């Protein structure tokens, strides 16, 4: 079935209420911490209080003698059992052909601790309190060493080395684009706009903290790892093949209800391995649930780029070339996907929505004594969009053009479009998004609102951002060529029951995105059922055949497409059964609205009759047909999907206090065919809140001297709240994706990608009369006030 026929099916585009919300809203969800296997013990981690320190010794004796303690483990125990380090899933090759530096990432520190929060020991006790008390008795002899936390320090000659394997802290130098062509274009430019910027480090804060239960069954020699995770099969593969050396079939990974992830639950973490490993040593189930302050130290952080960009334009404001250099902070160790974020997921997006003929991007990635950095909602694409959309607005101001006008002059208008940085966009209508955004945002009324703000002593500004992202990760052949150490297909199994209801097993994982509803809509639409007749199962390697999980807004476009493939097989087999029932050739059978008909006759049978016949095969052509109606498909996409849109933000700034208030925010997105507009709207709202949060409030700060995490709790790290936002104005344009059978483009990250530059551009527009030309995120009152004072000075 083609994407255009699919879009016309019943339930597609319907705002079906989320099936999963009944259990969530009535307290019937089953999160990892709700699960208490018989005999559960509790783990507490002893974490380094130093950003960098030699570990001279770990004295476990007092902890081992404490009440209730049944085990204390440190790096030496890990080494003795030959448990490997945590692997990195993406190999980046430097421009000189050498592989990235890949120092070992032990699950419990060996010899050195490399960031505040690094795991040094694990205490297991009968109760959580006993484990906590005993953890205080583990006596670690640390010898503090100098620490580097900022890339600007890490890259200095003579900086303290985080790893012996990378004495200059350099992990890799990577580049994309044609430097010579870019230099030539700059030589002939009428105007060059330059910009230095920092993309601030963020701490992901899912509502449910990470949680793990490790269990071992002596009778079967099998492990069960229950973990708040976004991709249980990937977790199992990494754990078994790369770290513990176990056969995959002896480990079952269950990710039950998961309360948000935003990327931070993609990875194989040290805690997951420690609990699995120790559950066999102690022959007891072990549970660990992260504390909120502990999560600030131990969950992979996001962003943290320092960049310089230059945009060359001709006399008419047409972009000639873009040149970017980025220093990316990877933290102390390479987290699972960390190395792909500032390269593949970032630099390849720097063409944006524009027909810039030449783009050259160079990335240096550095180790620092900080928590590892990895993908966080958007992963690389927010960093690309922030840089590009900031420099485009700056260029517009320098040329005296309206922000939207310069964008219009440079939009790509013909598809497919091959960018100079590897990606090929299949569809889009960037003018339509911008036009609709201008209309919804009532840009025509901006000057009047600005005058009204002025009467209150406030400065009003307007900011644009026209983002594009690549999601639906990923064509395995492209990902493999770019260094991925895994395939990125998805798997779906459709099991039709004898009574015609359906259970679907998907390798995608829902942790807030509503898959139980939208995937059911897709299956119901295809089979002529209601969404209530379809159940979606995910998050269990023991039930789902295989899966690559959820991140990169891939689930509907890749996971949904795998289900569509399985449905194609179901339909083909069901037609054969229907043909047998109606004594016709299956080539003459059509299927629509849950009914099989024979072309040119009035014969018909229902999907329910066919399902029953599949399992009650009396009088069945067994030589031609197997009983049963159960099909599995794997789908590997041929391209990414390219959601795009224009966001417009309007702010009021109080020049006396530096306080910024977002007064209006308009987001017009193109997600191709939309399955459930209500869920999509919720996804956009969530993304916007995270993006605007980064622009105005959230900031992860390390002390540059001591390496201590200064923003280690919600007292210092400002999470956005509902009253920080206006009611969002949303609009949609639809150019269906041409490379998947649903026509969908991912929507889960768009808001977080498109919004930060819109906000900062709006603040800069408001402050322009005061001479403020630059501002880094977050535009906190203090920072805005300082910028105003410096401009005055
Ligand atoms: N959808 C739709 N029509 C479209 C596109 C999507 O109806 N054209 C629906 C999908 O069927 C799905 C939801 O919207 O129910 C999101 O789909 P998709 O864009 O495919 O994204 P994923 O399901 O793969 O979710 C991942 C994405 C990412 S990468 C992050 S990070 C993120 C996000 O989703 N983390 C989230 N949204 C989140 N929402 C919640 N509540 N919690 C998180 O951790």
XYZ file of C-alpha atoms in Angstrom, residues 80-721:
642
model
C 39.221 -10.278 38.385
C 35.981 -11.478 36.761
C 37.116 -10.143 33.374
C 34.034 -7.973 32.962
C 34.742 -5.665 30.024
C 34.284 -1.925 29.760
C 31.237 -0.184 28.321
C 31.474 -0.091 24.520
C 30.933 2.875 22.235
C 28.570 2.082 19.376
C 29.950 4.492 16.794
C 33.503 4.573 15.457
C 34.608 7.950 14.155
C 37.714 8.041 12.004
C 39.845 11.169 12.179
C 40.712 13.206 9.086
C 44.207 11.705 9.157
C 42.730 8.207 8.892
C 43.356 7.181 12.491
C 40.521 5.773 14.578
C 39.145 7.850 17.439
C 40.795 7.350 20.829
C 38.718 4.838 22.728
C 39.968 4.476 26.304
C 38.460 1.718 28.420
C 35.276 2.636 30.293
C 35.259 0.305 33.307
C 31.976 -0.307 35.118
C 33.735 0.392 38.434
C 36.724 2.730 38.332
C 40.114 1.092 38.032
C 43.075 3.110 39.223
C 41.522 6.509 38.599
C 38.217 8.304 38.982
C 37.612 10.658 36.072
C 34.564 12.748 36.985
C 32.533 13.684 40.016
C 30.085 10.799 40.279
C 32.313 8.176 38.623
C 31.423 4.725 40.023
C 34.059 3.510 42.455
C 32.298 0.769 44.415
C 28.907 -0.916 44.782
C 27.426 -1.972 48.105
C 24.591 -4.511 48.203
C 22.509 -4.995 51.336
C 19.190 -6.422 52.461
C 17.593 -2.972 52.713
C 18.238 0.319 50.997
C 19.023 2.018 54.323
C 21.594 -0.640 55.182
C 23.212 -0.236 51.772
C 23.290 3.537 52.157
C 24.831 3.352 55.624
C 27.433 0.812 54.548
C 28.372 2.856 51.449
C 29.549 5.560 53.833
C 31.939 3.032 55.390
C 33.753 2.229 52.155
C 37.091 3.905 52.658
C 38.626 5.109 49.395
C 42.099 6.605 49.453
C 41.940 9.245 46.703
C 44.869 11.300 45.509
C 43.284 14.309 43.792
C 44.659 15.296 40.375
C 44.143 18.470 38.326
C 40.883 18.418 36.366
C 39.666 19.924 33.085
C 35.948 20.372 32.530
C 35.709 22.950 29.724
C 36.788 22.161 26.150
C 38.517 25.525 26.036
C 40.801 24.231 28.804
C 40.999 20.603 27.669
C 42.414 21.602 24.256
C 45.211 23.734 25.700
C 48.728 22.369 25.370
C 49.815 21.011 28.722
C 46.276 20.518 30.018
C 45.874 17.714 32.531
C 45.167 14.484 30.634
C 41.940 12.630 31.365
C 43.317 9.397 29.823
C 46.846 8.241 29.187
C 45.653 6.997 25.773
C 44.793 10.574 24.794
C 47.544 12.702 26.335
C 46.233 15.846 24.620
C 42.594 14.991 25.536
C 41.795 14.807 21.828
C 39.391 12.017 20.858
C 39.128 12.777 17.130
C 39.204 15.426 14.445
C 36.475 14.905 11.877
C 35.417 16.958 8.870
C 32.809 16.982 6.138
C 32.469 19.098 2.993
C 34.874 20.527 0.461
C 37.206 22.983 2.204
C 38.844 24.249 -0.990
C 35.481 25.056 -2.585
C 34.319 26.778 0.580
C 37.488 28.883 0.748
C 37.048 29.844 -2.899
C 33.441 30.883 -2.275
C 34.498 33.026 0.676
C 37.129 34.738 -1.486
C 34.391 35.969 -3.799
C 31.823 36.905 -1.144
C 30.212 40.340 -0.958
C 29.554 39.913 2.747
C 30.720 37.551 5.499
C 28.856 37.107 8.790
C 30.798 35.655 11.705
C 29.549 34.155 14.940
C 31.027 32.502 18.015
C 28.651 30.558 20.164
C 28.309 28.003 22.898
C 25.629 25.375 23.000
C 25.163 24.944 26.720
C 25.375 21.598 28.476
C 22.080 20.161 29.691
C 21.054 17.532 32.210
C 18.203 15.339 31.010
C 15.575 14.995 33.680
C 13.037 12.319 32.824
C 10.248 12.137 35.381
C 11.191 8.556 36.289
C 14.834 8.286 37.309
C 16.869 5.398 35.949
C 16.183 2.119 37.723
C 17.587 -1.391 37.372
C 16.837 -4.869 38.728
C 19.416 -7.599 38.083
C 18.255 -11.191 38.563
C 19.900 -14.556 38.038
C 18.215 -17.938 37.842
C 20.549 -20.703 38.983
C 18.248 -23.421 37.646
C 18.379 -22.211 34.061
C 21.590 -20.148 34.171
C 19.586 -17.203 32.848
C 19.720 -13.536 33.736
C 16.831 -11.078 33.691
C 17.648 -7.404 33.593
C 14.672 -5.143 34.210
C 15.708 -1.610 33.365
C 14.248 1.788 32.546
C 15.647 1.770 29.033
C 14.682 2.860 25.518
C 16.078 -0.112 23.567
C 16.179 -3.427 25.399
C 17.579 -5.491 22.510
C 20.485 -3.102 22.007
C 21.066 -3.130 25.760
C 21.145 -6.925 25.689
C 23.471 -7.075 22.689
C 25.975 -4.665 24.242
C 25.760 -6.320 27.663
C 26.213 -9.867 26.432
C 28.498 -9.619 23.420
C 30.707 -6.716 24.449
C 30.828 -6.599 28.239
C 29.963 -9.842 29.981
C 30.727 -12.382 27.266
C 27.418 -14.186 27.724
C 25.287 -15.887 25.078
C 22.449 -13.538 24.157
C 19.737 -16.135 24.717
C 20.702 -16.422 28.374
C 19.805 -12.802 29.083
C 16.323 -11.337 28.981
C 16.053 -7.552 29.120
C 12.719 -6.051 30.089
C 12.041 -2.329 29.852
C 8.570 -2.109 31.399
C 6.694 1.178 31.697
C 9.339 3.863 31.412
C 8.623 7.391 32.547
C 10.452 9.392 29.914
C 13.946 9.076 28.552
C 14.659 11.935 26.127
C 17.760 10.021 25.064
C 19.214 9.488 28.526
C 17.914 5.915 28.721
C 19.325 4.736 25.389
C 22.671 3.734 26.808
C 24.181 0.750 28.480
C 25.194 2.200 31.833
C 27.644 0.844 34.393
C 24.836 0.261 36.904
C 23.021 -2.065 34.489
C 26.089 -4.271 34.146
C 27.045 -4.133 37.839
C 23.646 -5.376 38.965
C 23.443 -8.124 36.346
C 26.942 -9.345 37.158
C 26.520 -9.224 40.930
C 23.093 -10.908 40.875
C 24.830 -14.162 39.964
C 27.665 -13.693 42.444
C 25.187 -13.131 45.264
C 22.425 -15.311 43.816
C 19.901 -12.657 44.810
C 17.869 -10.090 42.849
C 19.411 -6.624 43.226
C 17.635 -3.321 42.721
C 19.005 0.162 42.223
C 16.855 3.251 41.728
C 18.707 6.446 40.997
C 18.238 9.415 43.302
C 17.503 12.723 41.582
C 20.768 14.366 42.685
C 22.628 11.190 41.707
C 21.039 11.439 38.239
C 22.632 14.855 37.770
C 26.012 13.145 38.152
C 25.394 9.840 36.433
C 22.922 10.222 33.538
C 24.601 11.122 30.247
C 24.427 14.885 29.705
C 23.531 16.655 26.476
C 24.991 19.301 24.070
C 28.162 21.215 25.191
C 29.620 22.596 21.965
C 31.809 25.638 21.423
C 31.696 26.792 17.803
C 32.858 29.407 15.362
C 30.861 29.875 12.162
C 31.190 32.038 9.072
C 28.568 32.543 6.391
C 29.503 33.982 2.986
C 26.804 35.826 1.022
C 26.631 37.515 -2.358
C 25.353 41.051 -2.859
C 21.743 39.839 -3.081
C 21.871 37.959 0.169
C 22.241 34.517 -1.415
C 24.293 32.150 0.691
C 27.522 31.115 -1.020
C 29.168 28.990 1.640
C 29.188 28.109 5.319
C 32.286 27.280 7.332
C 32.061 25.886 10.858
C 34.503 24.732 13.482
C 33.151 23.009 16.579
C 34.829 21.782 19.739
C 32.643 19.108 21.314
C 32.896 18.024 24.931
C 32.468 14.244 25.200
C 32.976 14.052 28.957
C 35.232 11.561 30.700
C 34.312 8.419 28.727
C 32.657 7.587 25.418
C 28.996 6.854 26.061
C 27.135 4.520 23.674
C 26.291 6.949 20.826
C 28.315 9.944 21.995
C 30.742 10.101 19.118
C 28.002 10.232 16.461
C 26.302 13.253 18.023
C 28.732 16.083 17.128
C 29.513 14.507 13.740
C 26.920 12.498 11.839
C 23.920 13.917 13.682
C 25.219 17.494 13.657
C 27.418 18.452 10.758
C 25.237 16.751 8.153
C 22.378 19.052 9.141
C 24.265 22.289 8.623
C 22.834 22.918 5.165
C 19.518 23.466 6.936
C 16.643 24.497 4.687
C 18.991 26.439 2.423
C 20.496 25.862 -0.989
C 23.960 26.929 0.235
C 26.186 25.377 -2.434
C 29.171 24.685 -0.180
C 29.414 23.756 3.485
C 32.542 22.705 5.363
C 32.439 21.555 8.979
C 35.340 20.541 11.172
C 34.795 18.965 14.575
C 37.325 18.379 17.338
C 36.071 16.152 20.138
C 37.652 16.274 23.580
C 37.739 14.291 26.786
C 37.107 16.253 29.975
C 36.596 15.373 33.646
C 32.826 15.575 33.360
C 29.898 13.194 33.142
C 29.840 11.543 29.684
C 27.833 13.464 27.091
C 25.511 11.696 24.680
C 22.293 12.147 22.708
C 19.659 14.275 24.395
C 16.362 15.119 22.653
C 17.450 16.162 19.179
C 21.094 15.095 19.594
C 23.297 17.116 17.272
C 20.393 18.559 15.348
C 19.528 21.206 17.987
C 23.187 22.204 18.001
C 23.203 22.482 14.174
C 19.937 24.394 14.073
C 21.015 26.746 16.833
C 24.211 27.634 15.016
C 22.680 27.977 11.575
C 19.558 29.874 12.583
C 21.536 32.242 14.782
C 23.983 33.102 11.993
C 21.182 33.497 9.428
C 19.340 36.006 11.634
C 22.590 37.799 12.353
C 23.317 38.029 8.616
C 19.827 39.425 8.033
C 20.415 42.131 10.639
C 23.820 42.958 9.193
C 22.304 43.312 5.725
C 19.299 45.260 6.994
C 16.875 42.595 5.814
C 13.898 41.140 7.692
C 14.764 37.721 9.184
C 12.114 35.942 7.101
C 13.147 37.649 3.887
C 16.729 36.365 4.028
C 15.441 32.865 4.731
C 13.041 33.006 1.792
C 15.805 34.065 -0.587
C 17.757 30.960 0.256
C 15.166 28.209 0.765
C 15.523 24.988 -1.196
C 12.524 24.715 -3.495
C 13.143 21.653 -5.594
C 13.240 18.033 -4.368
C 14.907 15.628 -4.037
C 17.745 17.909 -2.952
C 21.307 16.765 -2.434
C 23.054 18.826 0.247
C 26.820 19.352 0.210
C 27.002 17.508 3.553
C 25.863 14.012 2.564
C 22.092 14.082 3.138
C 19.482 14.006 0.396
C 16.163 15.615 1.365
C 13.191 13.870 -0.247
C 10.391 16.416 0.186
C 9.470 19.652 1.903
C 7.767 22.996 1.412
C 9.714 25.528 3.406
C 7.938 28.577 1.995
C 4.573 27.135 3.013
C 5.754 26.618 6.597
C 7.130 30.138 6.830
C 4.022 31.710 5.274
C 1.739 29.865 7.652
C 3.934 30.751 10.626
C 3.910 34.440 9.685
C 0.139 34.339 9.482
C -0.449 32.412 12.721
C 2.049 34.584 14.582
C 0.293 37.734 13.309
C 3.631 39.184 12.308
C 1.740 42.036 10.686
C 0.659 43.151 14.169
C 4.170 42.984 15.669
C 5.000 46.687 15.396
C 1.786 47.635 17.229
C 2.542 45.135 19.999
C 6.087 46.461 20.198
C 4.794 49.995 20.663
C 2.417 48.765 23.383
C 5.302 47.039 25.191
C 7.319 50.252 25.010
C 4.622 52.133 26.901
C 5.216 49.627 29.748
C 8.983 50.170 29.612
C 9.518 46.781 27.973
C 11.438 45.838 24.831
C 9.699 43.484 22.427
C 11.565 41.326 19.935
C 10.736 38.740 17.314
C 12.897 35.761 16.415
C 12.748 33.218 13.598
C 14.062 29.740 13.217
C 13.543 27.555 10.156
C 14.811 24.154 11.209
C 15.285 20.860 9.461
C 16.240 17.561 11.031
C 17.049 14.081 9.865
C 15.221 11.451 11.817
C 14.045 7.911 11.385
C 17.520 6.549 12.152
C 18.734 5.115 9.919
C 19.504 3.415 6.654
C 21.900 0.745 7.937
C 24.179 0.983 4.909
C 24.640 4.747 5.358
C 25.015 4.430 9.127
C 27.522 1.607 8.654
C 29.557 3.613 6.157
C 29.635 6.447 8.686
C 30.924 4.297 11.531
C 27.862 2.744 13.191
C 28.704 -0.577 14.755
C 25.081 -1.758 14.531
C 22.271 -1.927 11.989
C 19.405 0.489 12.499
C 16.433 -1.375 11.028
C 13.312 -2.231 12.989
C 11.256 -5.340 13.507
C 7.511 -5.844 13.835
C 5.466 -8.978 14.412
C 1.709 -9.011 13.839
C -0.146 -11.858 15.546
C -3.776 -12.203 14.492
C -5.750 -14.208 17.023
C -8.500 -16.701 16.022
C -11.201 -14.204 17.044
C -9.728 -11.491 14.844
C -8.139 -9.304 17.496
C -4.451 -8.563 17.102
C -1.294 -8.343 19.195
C 1.644 -6.501 17.693
C 5.203 -6.955 18.923
C 7.449 -4.041 18.070
C 11.125 -3.377 18.537
C 10.318 0.291 19.177
C 9.904 1.350 22.771
C 7.376 3.821 24.084
C 8.311 5.837 27.135
C 5.791 8.625 26.763
C 5.250 8.835 23.001
C 1.913 7.012 22.901
C 2.874 4.077 20.661
C 0.218 1.836 22.189
C -2.290 4.193 20.599
C -0.714 5.329 17.341
C 0.658 1.926 16.351
C -2.776 0.449 17.111
C -4.304 3.104 14.838
C -2.003 2.009 12.001
C -2.864 -1.675 12.396
C -6.576 -1.023 12.907
C -6.617 1.166 9.801
C -5.022 -1.529 7.672
C -7.135 -4.442 8.922
C -10.486 -2.675 9.277
C -10.508 -3.007 13.080
C -10.879 -0.477 15.883
C -7.737 0.586 17.789
C -9.161 -1.183 20.866
C -8.885 -4.521 19.049
C -5.134 -4.096 18.724
C -2.631 -4.410 21.565
C 0.974 -3.278 21.240
C 3.742 -5.123 23.085
C 7.193 -3.601 23.393
C 10.135 -3.532 25.731
C 10.847 -7.214 26.323
C 13.513 -9.260 24.555
C 11.658 -12.355 25.738
C 8.528 -11.452 23.779
C 9.572 -9.199 20.892
C 11.622 -10.934 18.168
C 14.209 -8.159 17.842
C 14.433 -4.397 17.885
C 16.670 -1.372 17.759
C 14.526 0.762 20.064
C 13.420 4.350 20.226
C 15.505 7.478 19.679
C 16.012 9.828 16.745
C 12.221 10.056 16.240
C 12.385 6.763 14.399
C 9.503 4.816 15.832
C 6.600 5.538 13.542
C 8.713 5.913 10.419
C 10.891 2.831 10.959
C 9.061 0.767 13.607
C 5.677 1.616 12.061
C 7.030 0.766 8.612
C 8.186 -2.655 9.852
C 4.661 -3.268 11.125
C 3.315 -2.168 7.719
C 5.593 -4.745 6.073
C 4.299 -7.447 8.414
C 0.754 -6.308 7.594
C 1.519 -6.673 3.881
C 2.403 -10.297 4.578
C -0.710 -10.756 6.730
C -2.845 -9.307 3.953
C -1.239 -11.522 1.307
C -1.821 -14.663 3.341
C -5.294 -13.596 4.420
C -6.207 -13.076 0.757
C -5.244 -16.655 0.050
C -7.448 -17.879 2.877
C -10.280 -15.625 1.690
C -9.828 -16.904 -1.861
C -10.129 -20.450 -0.572
C -13.288 -19.558 1.371
C -14.857 -17.870 -1.659
C -13.540 -20.425 -4.143
C -11.743 -17.751 -6.136
C -8.198 -16.998 -7.205
C -6.337 -14.889 -4.671
C -5.304 -12.610 -7.557
C -8.979 -11.608 -7.848
C -9.423 -10.855 -4.151
C -9.445 -7.267 -2.883
C -9.226 -6.216 0.743
C -10.670 -2.974 2.084
C -12.425 -1.860 5.275
C -11.999 -5.264 6.871
C -13.668 -7.152 4.026
C -12.329 -9.434 1.333
C -14.254 -9.316 -1.931
C -13.917 -11.062 -5.262
C -13.623 -8.530 -8.032
C -16.647 -8.486 -10.334
C -18.833 -10.536 -7.927
C -20.807 -9.845 -4.739
C -18.868 -12.474 -2.791
C -17.305 -11.293 0.445
C -15.896 -12.573 3.732
C -14.839 -10.558 6.736
C -11.396 -10.303 8.286
C -12.815 -12.089 11.348
C -13.934 -15.079 9.257
C -10.504 -15.310 7.677
C -8.764 -15.099 11.061
C -10.941 -17.906 12.436
C -10.335 -20.074 9.382
C -6.578 -19.589 9.762
C -6.779 -21.277 13.170
C -9.648 -23.702 12.494
C -8.330 -25.124 9.247
C -11.001 -27.750 8.674
C -11.386 -28.112 4.959
C -8.167 -26.112 4.393
C -5.773 -26.503 1.461
C -2.930 -27.631 3.698
C -0.734 -28.367 0.714
C -0.856 -24.667 -0.241
C -1.359 -22.853 3.057
C -0.031 -23.131 6.568
C -2.517 -22.650 9.375
C -2.116 -19.524 11.526
C -1.939 -15.806 10.774
C 1.232 -14.465 12.288
C 3.887 -12.566 10.362
C 7.143 -10.827 11.156
C 9.005 -8.263 9.092
C 12.232 -6.336 9.364
C 12.382 -2.908 7.746
C 15.541 -1.000 6.973
C 14.808 2.524 5.718
C 16.320 3.741 2.458
C 16.645 7.316 3.677
C 16.118 9.441 6.778
C 12.894 11.414 7.081
C 13.242 15.188 7.052
C 10.735 17.044 9.219
C 11.097 20.786 8.900
C 9.298 23.909 9.958
C 9.428 27.555 10.916
C 9.126 28.753 14.489
C 8.486 32.341 15.510
C 9.020 33.576 19.040
C 8.031 36.921 20.470
C 9.509 38.049 23.774
C 9.259 41.000 26.094
C 12.453 41.945 27.911
C 12.563 44.151 30.986
C 15.744 46.212 30.509
C 15.833 47.078 34.220
C 15.971 43.469 35.445
C 16.955 41.416 32.384
C 13.850 39.251 32.782
C 12.676 37.702 29.502
C 9.052 36.652 29.076
C 7.994 34.576 26.088
C 4.779 36.265 25.038
C 3.928 34.336 21.872
C 5.322 31.210 20.287
C 4.245 29.842 16.923
C 5.427 26.505 15.546
C 4.549 25.309 12.059
C 5.899 21.845 11.315
C 5.835 19.425 8.424
C 5.666 15.877 9.804
C 4.303 14.396 6.587
C 1.244 12.252 7.195
C 0.089 12.559 10.785
C -1.306 9.467 12.487
C -2.633 11.123 15.639
C -2.713 14.929 15.720
C -3.358 15.055 19.470
C -0.267 12.983 20.257
C 1.794 14.946 17.760
C 0.673 18.191 19.375
C 1.725 16.833 22.772
C 5.108 15.871 21.346
C 5.604 19.355 19.931
C 4.584 20.971 23.226
C 7.071 18.811 25.143
C 9.855 19.560 22.687
C 9.175 23.285 22.766
C 9.329 23.317 26.537
C 12.699 21.565 26.467
C 14.065 23.868 23.756
C 12.788 27.077 25.313
C 14.024 25.722 28.655
C 17.518 25.441 27.200
C 17.307 28.941 25.733
C 16.134 30.663 28.902
C 16.590 28.537 32.010
C 18.536 25.282 31.951
C 22.313 25.228 32.259
C 24.701 22.611 33.547
C 27.709 24.300 35.109
C 30.964 22.773 36.333
C 33.434 24.734 38.413
C 36.343 25.348 36.033
C 38.948 25.029 38.793
C 37.728 22.110 40.901
C 35.604 20.246 38.366
C 32.712 20.074 40.837
C 29.214 20.057 39.379
C 27.807 23.371 40.574
C 24.289 22.776 39.278
C 23.789 19.452 40.992
C 20.102 19.680 41.870
C 16.893 21.491 41.013
C 17.962 24.191 43.470
C 20.596 25.293 40.955
C 19.400 23.838 37.665
C 16.232 25.580 36.552
C 13.647 23.243 35.132
C 10.964 24.970 33.079
C 7.488 25.164 34.589
